[in-house]
Coordinates of N, CA, C and O and ligand atoms in Angstrom, one line a residue:
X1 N 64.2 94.0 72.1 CA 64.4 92.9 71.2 C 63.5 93.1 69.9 O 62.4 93.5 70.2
X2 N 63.8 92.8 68.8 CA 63.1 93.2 67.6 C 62.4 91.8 67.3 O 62.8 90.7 67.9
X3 N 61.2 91.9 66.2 CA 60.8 91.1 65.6 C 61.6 89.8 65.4 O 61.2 88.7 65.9
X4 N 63.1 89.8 64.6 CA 63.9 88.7 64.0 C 64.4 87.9 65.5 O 64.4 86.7 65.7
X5 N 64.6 88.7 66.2 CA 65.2 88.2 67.7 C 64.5 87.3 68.4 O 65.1 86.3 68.9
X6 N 63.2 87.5 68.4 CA 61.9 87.2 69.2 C 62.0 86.0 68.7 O 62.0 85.1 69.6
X7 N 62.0 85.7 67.4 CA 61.4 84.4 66.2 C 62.7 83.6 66.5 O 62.8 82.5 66.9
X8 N 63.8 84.5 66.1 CA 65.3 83.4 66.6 C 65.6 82.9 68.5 O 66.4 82.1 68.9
X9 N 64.8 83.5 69.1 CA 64.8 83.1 70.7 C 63.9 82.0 70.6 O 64.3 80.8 70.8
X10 N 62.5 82.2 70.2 CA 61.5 80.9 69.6 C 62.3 79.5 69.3 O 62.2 78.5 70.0
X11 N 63.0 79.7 68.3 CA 63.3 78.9 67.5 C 64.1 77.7 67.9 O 63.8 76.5 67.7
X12 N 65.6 78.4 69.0 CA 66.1 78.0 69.9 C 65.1 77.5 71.4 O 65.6 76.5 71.7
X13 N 64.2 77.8 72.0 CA 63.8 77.9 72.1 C 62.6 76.3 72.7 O 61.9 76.0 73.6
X14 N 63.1 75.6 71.0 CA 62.1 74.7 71.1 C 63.2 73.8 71.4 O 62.7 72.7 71.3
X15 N 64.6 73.6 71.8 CA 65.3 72.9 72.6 C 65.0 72.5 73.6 O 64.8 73.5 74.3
X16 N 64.8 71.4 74.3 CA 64.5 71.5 75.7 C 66.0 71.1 76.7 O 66.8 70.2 76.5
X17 N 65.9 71.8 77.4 CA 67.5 71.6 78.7 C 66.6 71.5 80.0 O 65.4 71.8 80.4
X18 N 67.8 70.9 80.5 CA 67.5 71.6 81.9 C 67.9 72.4 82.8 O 68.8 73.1 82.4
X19 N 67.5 72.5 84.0 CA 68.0 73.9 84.6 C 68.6 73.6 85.9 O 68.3 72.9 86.9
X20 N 69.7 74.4 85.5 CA 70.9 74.4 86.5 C 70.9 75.8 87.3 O 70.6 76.9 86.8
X21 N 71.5 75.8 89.1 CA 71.9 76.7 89.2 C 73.5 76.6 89.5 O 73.9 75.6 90.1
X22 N 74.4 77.8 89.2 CA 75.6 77.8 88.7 C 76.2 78.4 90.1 O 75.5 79.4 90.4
X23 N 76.9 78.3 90.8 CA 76.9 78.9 92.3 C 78.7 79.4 92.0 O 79.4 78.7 91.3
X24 N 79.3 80.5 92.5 CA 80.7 80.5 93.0 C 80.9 81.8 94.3 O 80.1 82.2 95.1
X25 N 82.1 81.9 94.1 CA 82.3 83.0 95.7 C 83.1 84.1 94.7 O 84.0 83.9 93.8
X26 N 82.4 85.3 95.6 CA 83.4 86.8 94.3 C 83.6 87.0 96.7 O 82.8 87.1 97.7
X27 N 85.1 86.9 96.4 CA 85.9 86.7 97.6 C 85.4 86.1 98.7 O 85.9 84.9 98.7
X28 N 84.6 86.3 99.9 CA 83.6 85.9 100.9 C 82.6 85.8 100.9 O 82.0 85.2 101.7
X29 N 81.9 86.5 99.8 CA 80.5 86.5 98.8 C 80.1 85.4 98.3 O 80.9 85.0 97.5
X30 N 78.8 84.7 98.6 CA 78.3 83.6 97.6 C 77.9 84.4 96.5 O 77.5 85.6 96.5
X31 N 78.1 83.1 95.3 CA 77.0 84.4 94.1 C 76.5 82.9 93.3 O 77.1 81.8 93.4
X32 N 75.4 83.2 92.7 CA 74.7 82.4 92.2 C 73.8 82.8 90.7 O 73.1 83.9 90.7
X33 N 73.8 81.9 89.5 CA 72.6 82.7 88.5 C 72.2 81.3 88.5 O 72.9 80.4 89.0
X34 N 70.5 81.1 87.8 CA 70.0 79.7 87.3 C 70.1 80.3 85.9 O 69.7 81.4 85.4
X35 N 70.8 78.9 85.0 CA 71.4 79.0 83.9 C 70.7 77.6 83.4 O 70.4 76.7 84.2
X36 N 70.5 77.7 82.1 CA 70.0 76.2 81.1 C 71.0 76.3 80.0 O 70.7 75.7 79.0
X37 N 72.1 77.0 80.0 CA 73.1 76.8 79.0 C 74.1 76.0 79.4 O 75.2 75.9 78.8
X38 N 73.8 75.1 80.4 CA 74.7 73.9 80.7 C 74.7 72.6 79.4 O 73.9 71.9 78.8
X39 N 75.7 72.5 79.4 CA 76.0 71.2 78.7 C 77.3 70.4 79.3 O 78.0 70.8 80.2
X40 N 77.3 68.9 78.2 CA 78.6 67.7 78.5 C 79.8 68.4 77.6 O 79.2 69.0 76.7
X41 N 81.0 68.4 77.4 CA 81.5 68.5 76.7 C 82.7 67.0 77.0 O 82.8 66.2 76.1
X42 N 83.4 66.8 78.0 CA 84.1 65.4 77.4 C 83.9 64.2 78.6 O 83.7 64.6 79.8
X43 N 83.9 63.0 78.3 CA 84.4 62.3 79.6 C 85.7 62.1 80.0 O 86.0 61.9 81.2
X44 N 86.6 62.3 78.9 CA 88.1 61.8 79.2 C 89.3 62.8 78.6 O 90.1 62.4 77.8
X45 N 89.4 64.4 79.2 CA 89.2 64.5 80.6 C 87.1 65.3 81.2 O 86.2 65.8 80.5
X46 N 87.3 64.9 82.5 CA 86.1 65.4 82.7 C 85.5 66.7 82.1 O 86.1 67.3 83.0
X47 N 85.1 67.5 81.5 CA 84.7 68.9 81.2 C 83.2 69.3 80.9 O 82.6 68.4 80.1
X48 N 82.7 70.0 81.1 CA 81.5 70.7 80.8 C 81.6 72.1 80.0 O 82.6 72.6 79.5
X49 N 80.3 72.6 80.2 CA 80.4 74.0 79.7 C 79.3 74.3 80.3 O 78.6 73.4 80.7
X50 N 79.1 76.2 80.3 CA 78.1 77.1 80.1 C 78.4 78.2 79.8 O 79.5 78.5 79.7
X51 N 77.4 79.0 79.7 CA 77.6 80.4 78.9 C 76.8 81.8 80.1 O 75.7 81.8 80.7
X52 N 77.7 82.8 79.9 CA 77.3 83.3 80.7 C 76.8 85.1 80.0 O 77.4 85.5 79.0
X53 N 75.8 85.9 80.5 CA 75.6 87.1 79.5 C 77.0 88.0 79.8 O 77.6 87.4 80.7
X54 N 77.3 88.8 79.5 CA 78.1 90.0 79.2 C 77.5 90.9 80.0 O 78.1 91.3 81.0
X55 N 76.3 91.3 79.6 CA 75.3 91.7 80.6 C 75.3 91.8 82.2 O 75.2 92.8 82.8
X56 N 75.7 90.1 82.8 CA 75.7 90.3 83.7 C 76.8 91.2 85.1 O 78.0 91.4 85.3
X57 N 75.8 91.4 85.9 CA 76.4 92.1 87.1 C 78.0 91.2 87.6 O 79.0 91.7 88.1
X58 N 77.6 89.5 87.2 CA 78.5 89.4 88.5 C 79.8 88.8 87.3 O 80.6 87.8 87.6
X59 N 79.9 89.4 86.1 CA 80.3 88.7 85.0 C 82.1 88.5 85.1 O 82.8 87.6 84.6
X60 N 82.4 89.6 86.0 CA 83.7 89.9 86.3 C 84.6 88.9 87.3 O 85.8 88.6 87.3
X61 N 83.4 88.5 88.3 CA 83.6 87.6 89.5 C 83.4 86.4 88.9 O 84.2 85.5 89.3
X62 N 82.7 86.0 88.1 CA 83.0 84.9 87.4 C 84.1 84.4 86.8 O 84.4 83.2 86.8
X63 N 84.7 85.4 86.2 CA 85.6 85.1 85.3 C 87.2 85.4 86.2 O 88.3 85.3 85.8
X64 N 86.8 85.7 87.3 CA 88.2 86.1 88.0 C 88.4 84.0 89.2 O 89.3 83.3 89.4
X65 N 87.0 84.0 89.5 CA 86.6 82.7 90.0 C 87.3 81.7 90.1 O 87.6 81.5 88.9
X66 N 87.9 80.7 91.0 CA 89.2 79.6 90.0 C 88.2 78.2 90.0 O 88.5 77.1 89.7
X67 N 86.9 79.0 90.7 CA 85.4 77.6 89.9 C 84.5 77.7 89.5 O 84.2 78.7 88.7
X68 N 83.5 76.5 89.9 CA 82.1 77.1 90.0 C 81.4 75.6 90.3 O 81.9 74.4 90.1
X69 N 80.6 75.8 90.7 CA 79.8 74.5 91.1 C 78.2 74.3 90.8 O 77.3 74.8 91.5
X70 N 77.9 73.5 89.6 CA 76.4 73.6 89.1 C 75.8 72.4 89.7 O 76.2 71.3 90.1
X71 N 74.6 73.0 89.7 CA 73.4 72.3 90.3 C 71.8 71.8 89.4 O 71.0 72.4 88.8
X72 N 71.9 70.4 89.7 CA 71.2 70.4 88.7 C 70.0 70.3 89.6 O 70.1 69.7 90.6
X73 N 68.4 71.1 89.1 CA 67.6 71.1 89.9 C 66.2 69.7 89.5 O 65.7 69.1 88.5
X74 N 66.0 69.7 90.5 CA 64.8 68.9 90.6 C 63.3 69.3 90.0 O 63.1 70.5 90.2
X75 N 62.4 68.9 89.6 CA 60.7 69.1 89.0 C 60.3 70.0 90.2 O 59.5 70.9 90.0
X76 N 60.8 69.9 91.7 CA 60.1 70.1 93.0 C 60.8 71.6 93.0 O 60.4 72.5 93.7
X77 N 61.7 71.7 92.3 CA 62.3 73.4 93.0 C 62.4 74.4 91.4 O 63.4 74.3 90.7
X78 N 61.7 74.9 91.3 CA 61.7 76.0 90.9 C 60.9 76.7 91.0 O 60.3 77.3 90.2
X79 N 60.8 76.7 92.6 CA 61.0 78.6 93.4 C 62.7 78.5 93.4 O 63.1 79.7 93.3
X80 N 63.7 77.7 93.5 CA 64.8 78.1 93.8 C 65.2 78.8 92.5 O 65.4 80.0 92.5
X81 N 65.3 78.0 91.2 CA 64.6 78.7 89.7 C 64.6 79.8 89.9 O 65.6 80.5 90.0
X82 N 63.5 80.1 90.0 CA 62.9 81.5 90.0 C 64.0 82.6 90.8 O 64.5 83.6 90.2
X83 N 64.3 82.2 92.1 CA 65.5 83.1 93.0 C 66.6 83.1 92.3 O 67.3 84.1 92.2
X84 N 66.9 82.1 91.7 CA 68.3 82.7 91.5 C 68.3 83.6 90.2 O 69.3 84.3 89.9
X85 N 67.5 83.5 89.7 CA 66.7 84.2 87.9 C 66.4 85.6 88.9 O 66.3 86.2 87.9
X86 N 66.4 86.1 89.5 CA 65.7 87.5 90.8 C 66.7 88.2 91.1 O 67.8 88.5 90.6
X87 N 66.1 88.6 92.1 CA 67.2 90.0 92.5 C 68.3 89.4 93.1 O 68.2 88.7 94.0
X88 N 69.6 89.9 92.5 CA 70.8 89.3 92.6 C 71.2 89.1 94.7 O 72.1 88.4 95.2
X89 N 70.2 90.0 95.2 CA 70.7 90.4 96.5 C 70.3 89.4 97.3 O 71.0 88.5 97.8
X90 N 69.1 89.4 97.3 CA 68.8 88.2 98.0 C 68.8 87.0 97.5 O 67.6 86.6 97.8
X91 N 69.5 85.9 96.7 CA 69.6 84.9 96.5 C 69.8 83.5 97.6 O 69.4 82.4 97.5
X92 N 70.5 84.0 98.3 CA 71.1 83.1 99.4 C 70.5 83.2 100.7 O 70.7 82.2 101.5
X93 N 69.8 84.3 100.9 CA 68.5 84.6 102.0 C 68.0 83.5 102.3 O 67.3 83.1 101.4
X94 N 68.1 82.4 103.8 CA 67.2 81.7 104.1 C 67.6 80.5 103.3 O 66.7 79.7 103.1
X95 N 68.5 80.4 102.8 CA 69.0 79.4 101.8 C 70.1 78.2 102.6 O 71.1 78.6 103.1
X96 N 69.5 76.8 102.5 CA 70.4 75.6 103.0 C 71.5 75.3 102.1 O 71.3 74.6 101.1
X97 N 72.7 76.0 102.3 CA 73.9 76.0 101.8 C 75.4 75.6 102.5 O 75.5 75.6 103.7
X98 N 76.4 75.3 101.8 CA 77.8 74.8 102.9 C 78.8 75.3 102.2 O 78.5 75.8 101.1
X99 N 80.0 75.4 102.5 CA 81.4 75.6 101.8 C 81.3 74.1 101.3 O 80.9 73.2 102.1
X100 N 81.8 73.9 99.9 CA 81.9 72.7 99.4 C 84.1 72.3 99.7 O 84.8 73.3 100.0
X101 N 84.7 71.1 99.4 CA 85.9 70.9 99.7 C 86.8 72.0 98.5 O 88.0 72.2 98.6
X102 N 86.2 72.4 97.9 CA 86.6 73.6 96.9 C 86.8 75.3 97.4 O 87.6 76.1 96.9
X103 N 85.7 75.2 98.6 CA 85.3 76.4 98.6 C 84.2 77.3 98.0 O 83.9 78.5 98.2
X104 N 83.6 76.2 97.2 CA 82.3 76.8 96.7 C 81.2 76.5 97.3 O 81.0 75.6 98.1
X105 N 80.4 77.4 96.8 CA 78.8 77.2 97.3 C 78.1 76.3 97.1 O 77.4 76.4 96.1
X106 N 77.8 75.1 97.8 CA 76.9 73.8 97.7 C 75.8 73.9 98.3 O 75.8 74.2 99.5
X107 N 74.8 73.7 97.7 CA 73.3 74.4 97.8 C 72.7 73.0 97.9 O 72.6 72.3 96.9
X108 N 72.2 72.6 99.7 CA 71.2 71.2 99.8 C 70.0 71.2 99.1 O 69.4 72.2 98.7
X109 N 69.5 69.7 98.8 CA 68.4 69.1 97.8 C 68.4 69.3 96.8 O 67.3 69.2 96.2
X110 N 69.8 69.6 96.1 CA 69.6 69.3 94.2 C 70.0 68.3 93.8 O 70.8 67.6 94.5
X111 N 69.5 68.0 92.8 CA 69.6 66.1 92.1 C 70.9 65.7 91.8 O 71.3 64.5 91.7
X112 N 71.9 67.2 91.5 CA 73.1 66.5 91.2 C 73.5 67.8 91.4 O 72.7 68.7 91.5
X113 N 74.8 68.1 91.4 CA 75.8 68.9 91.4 C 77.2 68.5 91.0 O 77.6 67.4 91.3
X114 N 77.9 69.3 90.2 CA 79.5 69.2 89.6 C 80.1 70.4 90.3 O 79.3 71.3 90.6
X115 N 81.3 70.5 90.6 CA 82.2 70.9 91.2 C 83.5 70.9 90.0 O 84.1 70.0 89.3
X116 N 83.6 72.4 90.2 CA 84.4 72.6 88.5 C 85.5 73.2 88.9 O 85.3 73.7 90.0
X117 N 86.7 73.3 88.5 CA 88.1 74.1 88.2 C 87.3 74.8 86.9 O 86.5 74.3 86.1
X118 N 87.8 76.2 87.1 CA 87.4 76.8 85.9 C 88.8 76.6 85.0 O 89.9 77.0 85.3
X119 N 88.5 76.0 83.6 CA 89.8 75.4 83.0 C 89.8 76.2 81.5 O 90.9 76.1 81.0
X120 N 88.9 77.1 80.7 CA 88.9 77.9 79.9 C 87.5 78.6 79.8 O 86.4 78.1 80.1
X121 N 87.9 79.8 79.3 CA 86.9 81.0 79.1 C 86.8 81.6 77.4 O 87.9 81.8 76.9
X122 N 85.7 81.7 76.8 CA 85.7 81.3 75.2 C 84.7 82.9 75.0 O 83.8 83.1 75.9
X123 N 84.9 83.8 74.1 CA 84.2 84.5 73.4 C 83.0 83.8 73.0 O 82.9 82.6 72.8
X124 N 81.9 84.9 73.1 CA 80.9 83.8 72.5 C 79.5 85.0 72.6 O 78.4 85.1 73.2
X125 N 80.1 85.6 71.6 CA 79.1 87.2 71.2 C 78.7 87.9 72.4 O 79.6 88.6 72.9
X126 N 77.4 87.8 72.8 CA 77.3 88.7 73.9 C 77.1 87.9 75.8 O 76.7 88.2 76.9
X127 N 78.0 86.7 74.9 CA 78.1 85.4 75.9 C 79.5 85.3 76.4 O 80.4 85.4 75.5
X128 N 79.9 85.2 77.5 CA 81.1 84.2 77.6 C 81.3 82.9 77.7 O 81.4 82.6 78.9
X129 N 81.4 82.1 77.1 CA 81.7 80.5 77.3 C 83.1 80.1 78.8 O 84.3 80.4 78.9
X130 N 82.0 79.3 79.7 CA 82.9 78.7 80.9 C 83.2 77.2 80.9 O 82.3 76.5 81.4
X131 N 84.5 76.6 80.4 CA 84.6 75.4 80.3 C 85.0 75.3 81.7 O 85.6 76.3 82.3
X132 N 84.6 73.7 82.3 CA 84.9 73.6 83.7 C 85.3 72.4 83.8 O 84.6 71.6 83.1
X133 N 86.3 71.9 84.3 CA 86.6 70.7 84.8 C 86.0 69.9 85.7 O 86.1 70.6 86.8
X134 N 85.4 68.7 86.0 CA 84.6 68.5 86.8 C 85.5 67.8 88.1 O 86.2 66.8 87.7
X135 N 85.6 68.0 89.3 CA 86.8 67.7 90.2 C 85.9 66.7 91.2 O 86.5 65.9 92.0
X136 N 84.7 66.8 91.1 CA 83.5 65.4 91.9 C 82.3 65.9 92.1 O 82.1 67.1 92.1
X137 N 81.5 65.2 92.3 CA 80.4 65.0 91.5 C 79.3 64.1 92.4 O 79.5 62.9 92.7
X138 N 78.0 64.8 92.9 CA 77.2 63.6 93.8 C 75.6 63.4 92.5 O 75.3 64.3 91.7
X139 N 75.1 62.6 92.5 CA 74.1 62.7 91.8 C 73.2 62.0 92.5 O 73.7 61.2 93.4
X140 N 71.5 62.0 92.5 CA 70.5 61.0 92.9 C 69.6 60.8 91.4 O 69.0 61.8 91.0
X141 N 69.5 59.9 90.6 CA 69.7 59.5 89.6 C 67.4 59.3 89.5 O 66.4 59.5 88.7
X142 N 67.6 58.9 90.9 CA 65.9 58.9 90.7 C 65.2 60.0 90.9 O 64.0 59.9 91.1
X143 N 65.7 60.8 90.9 CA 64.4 61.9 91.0 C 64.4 62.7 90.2 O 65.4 63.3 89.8
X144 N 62.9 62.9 89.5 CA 62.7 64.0 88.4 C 63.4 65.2 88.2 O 64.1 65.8 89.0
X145 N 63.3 65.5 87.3 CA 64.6 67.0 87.2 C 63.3 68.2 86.7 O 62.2 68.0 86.3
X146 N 64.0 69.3 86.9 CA 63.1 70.3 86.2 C 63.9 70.9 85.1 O 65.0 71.4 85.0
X147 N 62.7 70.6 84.0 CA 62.9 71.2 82.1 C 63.0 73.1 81.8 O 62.8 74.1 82.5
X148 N 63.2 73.0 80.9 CA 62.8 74.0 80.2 C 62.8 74.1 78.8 O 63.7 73.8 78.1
X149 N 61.4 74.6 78.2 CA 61.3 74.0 77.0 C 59.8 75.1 76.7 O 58.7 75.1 77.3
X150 N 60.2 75.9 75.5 CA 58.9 76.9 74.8 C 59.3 78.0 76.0 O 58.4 78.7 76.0
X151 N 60.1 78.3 76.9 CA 60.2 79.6 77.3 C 59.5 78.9 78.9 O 59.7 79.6 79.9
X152 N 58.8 77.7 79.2 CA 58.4 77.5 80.5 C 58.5 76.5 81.2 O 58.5 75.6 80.3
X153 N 58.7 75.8 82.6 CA 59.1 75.0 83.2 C 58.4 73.8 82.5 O 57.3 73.8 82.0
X154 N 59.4 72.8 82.7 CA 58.6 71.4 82.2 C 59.7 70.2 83.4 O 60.9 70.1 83.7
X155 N 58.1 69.1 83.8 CA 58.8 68.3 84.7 C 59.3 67.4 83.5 O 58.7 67.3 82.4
X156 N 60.6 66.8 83.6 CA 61.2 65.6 82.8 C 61.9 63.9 84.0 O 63.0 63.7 84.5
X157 N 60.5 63.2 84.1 CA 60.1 62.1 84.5 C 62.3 61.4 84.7 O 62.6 60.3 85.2
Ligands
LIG201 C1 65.3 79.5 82.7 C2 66.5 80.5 82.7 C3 67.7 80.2 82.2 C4 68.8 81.1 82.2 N1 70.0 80.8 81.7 C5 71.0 81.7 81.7 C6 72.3 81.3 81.2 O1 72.5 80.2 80.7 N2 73.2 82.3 81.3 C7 73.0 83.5 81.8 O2 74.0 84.3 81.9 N3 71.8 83.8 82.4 C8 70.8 83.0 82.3 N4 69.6 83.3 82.9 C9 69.5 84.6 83.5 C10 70.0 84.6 85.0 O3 69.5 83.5 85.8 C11 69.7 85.9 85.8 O4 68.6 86.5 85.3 C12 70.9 86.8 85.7 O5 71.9 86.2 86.4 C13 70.6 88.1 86.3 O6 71.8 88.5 86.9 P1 72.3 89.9 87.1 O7 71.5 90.5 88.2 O8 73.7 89.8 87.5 O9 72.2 90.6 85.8 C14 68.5 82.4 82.9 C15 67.3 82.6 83.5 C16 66.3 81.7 83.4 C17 65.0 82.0 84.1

């Protein structure tokens, strides 16, 4: 990454999100990344977004996917953070997880989770954009979430 990159990563950067992990199945395979490119996009119909690298290993299984299911994490878990940001292999090692009524991967003790139809897939440079339909949805509304914000974790009360 050059000088201009570095300053334009900064920049962005000083946004603060939070951090999601994004879970689906490439055939009988769980697969999982933690992503902060989550966002709302409508209430009426349900929809979200995120963006995924080009880069990635599992970019193909993503996009063949007919979901995905994000997780929104708590201030208390990022070591899960951290695993799913890790080596792609062991993500699910030792991990309290279920088939969700979709068939996706639902991962116990996150503050919220959405449960998506993958409903469009958008160019988006060296990004793919995942619009998802949200099909249901659990949330616990009181407990802290974990940030990200200057490149490092932040609790948001
Ligand atoms: C805080 C944080 C946010 C991230 N957000 C995204 C994201 O929105 N999209 C993405 O593709 N990767 C994101 N990543 C990177 C992935 O979690 C992970 O490094 C990537 O899936 C590696 O997968 P690979 O082994 O398939 O290349 C993020 C990582 C961290 C630590």
């Amino acid at each position: 990454m050059d000088a201009d990159q570095i300053e334009f990563r900064n920049a962005l950067g000083l946004f603060a999100t939070g951090i999601t992990v994004i879970t689906s199945m490439d055939g009988d395979t769980p697969m999982g990344l933690t992503a902060n490119s989550f966002n709302s996009v409508s209430l009426d119909p349900p929809l979200v977004l995120w963006s995924m690298a080009k880069s990635s290993s599992m970019l193909s299984a993503y996009q063949k996917a007919p979901g995905f299911c994000i997780h929104v994490l708590g201030s208390d878990q990022q070591e899960l953070s951290n695993r799913f940001a890790g080596r792609a292999e062991d993500r699910f090692a030792n991990l309290d997880w279920q088939k969700s009524q979709l068939g996706l991967p639902l991962i116990s003790g996150c503050v919220a989770h959405f449960e998506c139809r993958s409903e469009h897939q958008y160019e988006g440079g060296d990004h793919i954009i995942f619009v998802g339909r949200v099909e249901s949805y659990a949330a616990d509304a009181a407990r802290p979430v974990l940030g990200y914000h200057r490149g490092k974790y932040v609790e948001i009360p």
